[in-house]
């Protein structure tokens, strides 16, 4: 199996934290999300995983260099998922490509999704679910029929579902995308539908899925995992088992520190005397000054840069 993790985006809704780290490297209970995604793909049987990088690409490079079966695609300009996939075409074999967005956490069985796609004979499979905030894919009788805004009406015999960011496709379908420049994969899928090619809808339910597109989404994922409300993947199971107030190795807790509700403190972080944290994530090497009271906060490992005016 070959797979790709799109990891090049700017993560603007997570600024200023994504000015320090690219979104796929934000830590989930101390482990970069990219590592969790790679782990899920390895368990699914992916022998080759292509990761693309643009924003803070040197950090992505450092994270994957030397790892067997990981191929890095560095992009000088932001290309979008369609453009990134098109650039990857020269690195891909002819077999179906499993694509998993680099900013999602879920408990779906990727190996099963891939096998069902191969058995179906479809050129493209989009994995969809009912997630009202993002429902924009029009589905009827097991196939995708179009794309619309989540707040628009649809015909009575159509369902409107959300794209999970997981899809399987024949790489040759990428060839019509221009070889350079930005391209949205959904625009390519629109063209595929117009040409008469079927896009299979793999509709899933009874699972957990989230993206970490916003600060509340990121905090909610860490909270749900620590409190046992969200299923933990193999890499996180041991951390979750220790309960909702977790200090990683090397943490320096000053006297009088109070931890409430749920808190994750990454390795080698320092929490000053009499500080109080509630519903917080402290990154590894983070620092909370003495007497600081924080709630529903992310404490990074460096001073936060100013957000550029254009953001």
XYZ file of C-alpha atoms in Angstrom:
311
model
C 0.000 0.000 0.000
C 1.169 3.523 -0.789
C -0.110 6.498 1.170
C 0.287 10.262 1.387
C -0.132 12.663 4.300
C -0.758 16.250 3.162
C 1.191 18.265 5.755
C 2.026 21.499 3.936
C -0.752 23.842 5.096
C -0.307 27.142 6.911
C -2.668 26.353 9.808
C -3.886 29.948 9.958
C -6.806 29.236 12.300
C -4.357 27.875 14.880
C -2.130 30.942 14.910
C -0.040 32.004 16.738
C 0.837 28.412 17.710
C 1.353 27.373 14.087
C 3.907 30.141 13.738
C 6.014 27.987 16.070
C 5.173 24.555 14.641
C 3.377 23.290 11.535
C -0.078 21.962 12.392
C 0.764 18.252 11.811
C 3.528 18.548 14.421
C 1.340 19.963 17.173
C 1.605 17.526 20.096
C -1.361 15.409 21.105
C -0.603 14.398 24.699
C 3.033 15.076 23.915
C 3.247 13.121 20.640
C 3.193 14.962 17.300
C -0.019 14.321 15.390
C 2.087 13.391 12.348
C 3.574 10.477 14.302
C 0.092 9.258 15.215
C -0.979 9.396 11.562
C 2.140 7.556 10.421
C 1.485 4.921 13.080
C -2.087 4.419 11.883
C -0.886 4.042 8.289
C 1.816 1.566 9.292
C -0.776 -0.562 11.090
C -2.943 -0.407 7.957
C -0.104 -1.854 5.890
C 1.398 1.222 4.211
C 4.946 0.396 3.128
C 5.599 3.799 1.547
C 4.259 7.050 3.009
C 4.813 10.322 1.208
C 4.659 13.472 3.369
C 4.615 16.896 1.754
C 5.854 20.022 3.500
C 5.820 23.769 2.940
C 5.109 25.821 6.084
C 8.048 25.414 8.513
C 9.147 22.579 6.277
C 12.498 22.219 8.027
C 10.612 20.917 11.071
C 8.745 18.340 8.970
C 12.067 17.367 7.409
C 13.655 16.829 10.817
C 10.646 14.778 11.945
C 10.789 12.276 9.063
C 14.449 12.144 8.031
C 15.899 8.683 8.434
C 12.556 6.951 8.917
C 12.207 3.882 6.722
C 9.562 4.117 4.027
C 8.900 7.844 4.524
C 9.384 10.029 1.438
C 9.478 13.809 1.917
C 8.183 16.202 -0.747
C 9.247 19.793 -0.022
C 7.213 22.490 -1.766
C 8.505 26.016 -2.328
C 4.990 27.419 -2.775
C 1.709 26.424 -1.166
C 0.078 24.077 -3.688
C -3.102 22.911 -1.978
C -3.889 19.220 -1.640
C -4.613 18.864 -5.361
C -1.352 20.544 -6.343
C 0.620 18.573 -3.770
C -0.848 15.297 -5.005
C -0.099 16.235 -8.619
C 3.522 17.017 -7.756
C 3.762 13.643 -6.035
C 2.626 11.765 -9.130
C 6.192 11.114 -10.305
C 6.941 9.431 -6.967
C 3.862 7.206 -6.969
C 3.315 3.702 -8.283
C 0.220 2.701 -10.277
C -1.643 1.108 -7.346
C -4.359 3.013 -5.451
C -3.135 5.830 -3.210
C -4.527 6.263 0.308
C -4.573 9.941 1.329
C -5.053 10.961 4.963
C -5.037 14.638 5.888
C -2.294 15.598 8.320
C -4.587 17.511 10.694
C -7.129 14.834 11.690
C -7.392 12.350 14.574
C -9.759 9.398 14.248
C -10.246 5.721 15.039
C -11.245 4.547 11.559
C -9.670 1.335 10.209
C -7.576 2.619 7.309
C -6.624 -0.865 6.162
C -10.269 -1.862 5.896
C -11.094 1.340 3.993
C -8.291 0.629 1.523
C -9.317 -2.999 1.026
C -12.953 -2.089 0.394
C -11.892 0.488 -2.162
C -9.755 -2.070 -4.010
C -12.563 -4.621 -3.961
C -15.051 -2.076 -5.310
C -13.137 -1.387 -8.509
C -13.823 2.361 -8.091
C -11.436 4.990 -9.404
C -11.982 7.171 -6.325
C -13.424 6.561 -2.864
C -14.188 9.460 -0.543
C -14.713 8.557 3.121
C -17.716 10.531 4.376
C -19.723 10.915 7.563
C -22.476 13.019 9.051
C -20.736 16.023 10.640
C -23.126 18.970 10.265
C -20.433 21.621 10.671
C -18.757 20.369 7.471
C -21.563 18.606 5.548
C -21.022 19.669 1.934
C -20.781 16.471 -0.140
C -23.938 15.383 -1.959
C -24.469 11.614 -1.887
C -27.057 9.320 -3.437
C -27.145 5.520 -3.657
C -23.544 5.069 -2.533
C -21.978 7.605 -4.886
C -20.912 11.242 -4.693
C -23.015 13.493 -6.902
C -21.620 16.940 -6.156
C -20.484 19.496 -3.625
C -22.409 22.332 -1.974
C -22.145 24.679 0.972
C -23.214 23.105 4.293
C -26.057 25.619 4.643
C -27.654 25.043 1.220
C -30.661 22.847 0.559
C -30.534 19.579 -1.386
C -33.019 17.437 -3.237
C -35.036 15.057 -1.093
C -33.315 11.933 -2.425
C -29.823 13.300 -1.677
C -27.839 13.148 1.550
C -25.405 15.869 2.498
C -22.342 14.522 4.318
C -18.878 15.699 5.350
C -15.560 14.691 3.828
C -13.284 13.173 6.477
C -10.077 14.072 4.624
C -9.517 10.374 3.920
C -9.735 9.187 0.310
C -8.340 6.509 -1.992
C -7.711 7.193 -5.657
C -6.115 5.974 -8.840
C -3.025 8.224 -9.162
C -3.532 8.625 -12.917
C -6.633 10.703 -12.161
C -4.253 13.394 -10.906
C -2.549 13.884 -14.266
C -4.990 16.515 -15.629
C -4.195 18.812 -12.686
C -1.703 21.482 -13.850
C 1.844 20.424 -13.037
C 2.573 23.703 -11.232
C 0.568 26.056 -9.059
C -2.193 25.772 -6.495
C -4.995 23.250 -7.022
C -7.902 22.120 -4.849
C -8.543 18.376 -4.995
C -12.298 19.013 -4.724
C -12.133 20.965 -8.002
C -10.553 17.920 -9.616
C -13.303 15.730 -8.186
C -15.907 18.100 -9.644
C -14.277 17.647 -13.066
C -14.247 13.860 -12.610
C -17.980 13.867 -11.932
C -18.606 16.040 -15.004
C -16.686 13.536 -17.144
C -19.031 10.751 -16.025
C -16.554 8.961 -13.758
C -18.107 7.651 -10.549
C -16.794 8.698 -7.149
C -17.648 6.051 -4.578
C -18.934 7.224 -1.191
C -17.675 5.212 1.773
C -20.115 6.364 4.463
C -18.901 5.621 7.996
C -20.549 5.951 11.397
C -20.032 4.865 14.995
C -16.473 6.209 15.020
C -14.550 9.159 16.434
C -13.164 11.879 14.165
C -11.951 15.432 14.618
C -9.640 17.857 12.940
C -7.473 20.206 14.993
C -8.234 23.221 12.854
C -8.901 25.607 15.740
C -7.607 26.161 19.269
C -10.882 24.885 20.840
C -10.701 21.757 18.639
C -7.107 21.126 19.714
C -7.879 21.528 23.408
C -11.042 19.410 23.128
C -9.062 16.526 21.618
C -6.474 16.554 24.408
C -9.219 16.886 27.040
C -11.325 14.060 25.609
C -8.364 11.709 25.445
C -7.236 12.404 29.017
C -10.767 12.041 30.380
C -11.356 8.799 28.498
C -14.144 10.203 26.319
C -12.180 9.741 23.082
C -10.638 6.402 22.049
C -6.867 6.427 22.360
C -4.661 5.051 19.599
C -1.837 2.653 20.434
C 0.719 5.429 20.894
C -1.442 7.251 23.462
C -2.960 4.352 25.404
C -0.332 4.317 28.147
C -0.569 8.074 28.682
C -4.357 8.058 28.859
C -4.308 5.225 31.381
C -2.582 7.500 33.895
C -5.601 9.762 34.276
C -6.609 13.345 33.450
C -3.772 15.087 35.323
C -0.631 13.980 33.534
C 2.974 15.078 33.972
C 5.477 13.665 31.494
C 9.014 12.717 32.578
C 11.287 15.534 33.664
C 8.553 17.987 34.649
C 9.583 20.451 37.353
C 6.583 21.306 39.546
C 7.217 24.152 41.954
C 5.797 24.161 45.491
C 2.112 24.921 45.811
C 1.242 24.145 42.167
C -2.444 23.314 41.659
C -3.667 21.167 38.753
C -7.426 21.035 38.228
C -9.965 19.375 35.915
C -7.573 18.039 33.283
C -4.013 19.050 32.486
C -1.267 17.652 30.281
C 2.289 18.810 30.985
C 4.916 17.789 28.457
C 8.406 16.510 29.158
C 10.885 18.830 30.882
C 8.362 21.627 31.313
C 8.630 23.898 34.329
C 5.644 25.047 36.375
C 6.510 27.843 38.807
C 5.547 27.952 42.464
C 1.870 28.491 43.308
C 0.784 28.390 39.657
C -2.677 27.017 38.902
C -3.611 25.213 35.682
C -7.056 23.981 34.645
C -7.867 22.489 31.249
C -4.411 23.256 29.843
C -1.825 21.715 27.552
C 1.809 22.558 28.303
C 4.174 21.602 25.502
C 7.484 19.912 26.286
C 9.995 22.447 27.630
C 7.160 24.905 28.259
C 7.376 27.337 31.148
C 4.600 28.651 33.394
C 5.746 31.522 35.654
C 5.185 31.405 39.392
C 1.725 32.473 40.616
C 0.228 32.307 37.110
C -3.413 31.179 36.889
C -4.373 29.687 33.514
C -7.514 27.967 32.230
C -8.230 26.463 28.800
C -4.799 27.506 27.577
C -1.929 26.209 25.464
C 1.516 26.935 26.871
C 4.130 26.502 24.120
C 7.862 25.944 24.394
C 8.815 29.451 23.271
C 7.465 32.974 23.287
C 4.574 33.338 20.879
C 5.356 35.488 17.847
C 3.031 38.235 16.732
C 0.472 37.186 14.134
C 1.175 38.854 10.768
C -1.398 41.561 9.904
C -2.514 39.722 6.746
C -3.615 36.744 8.867
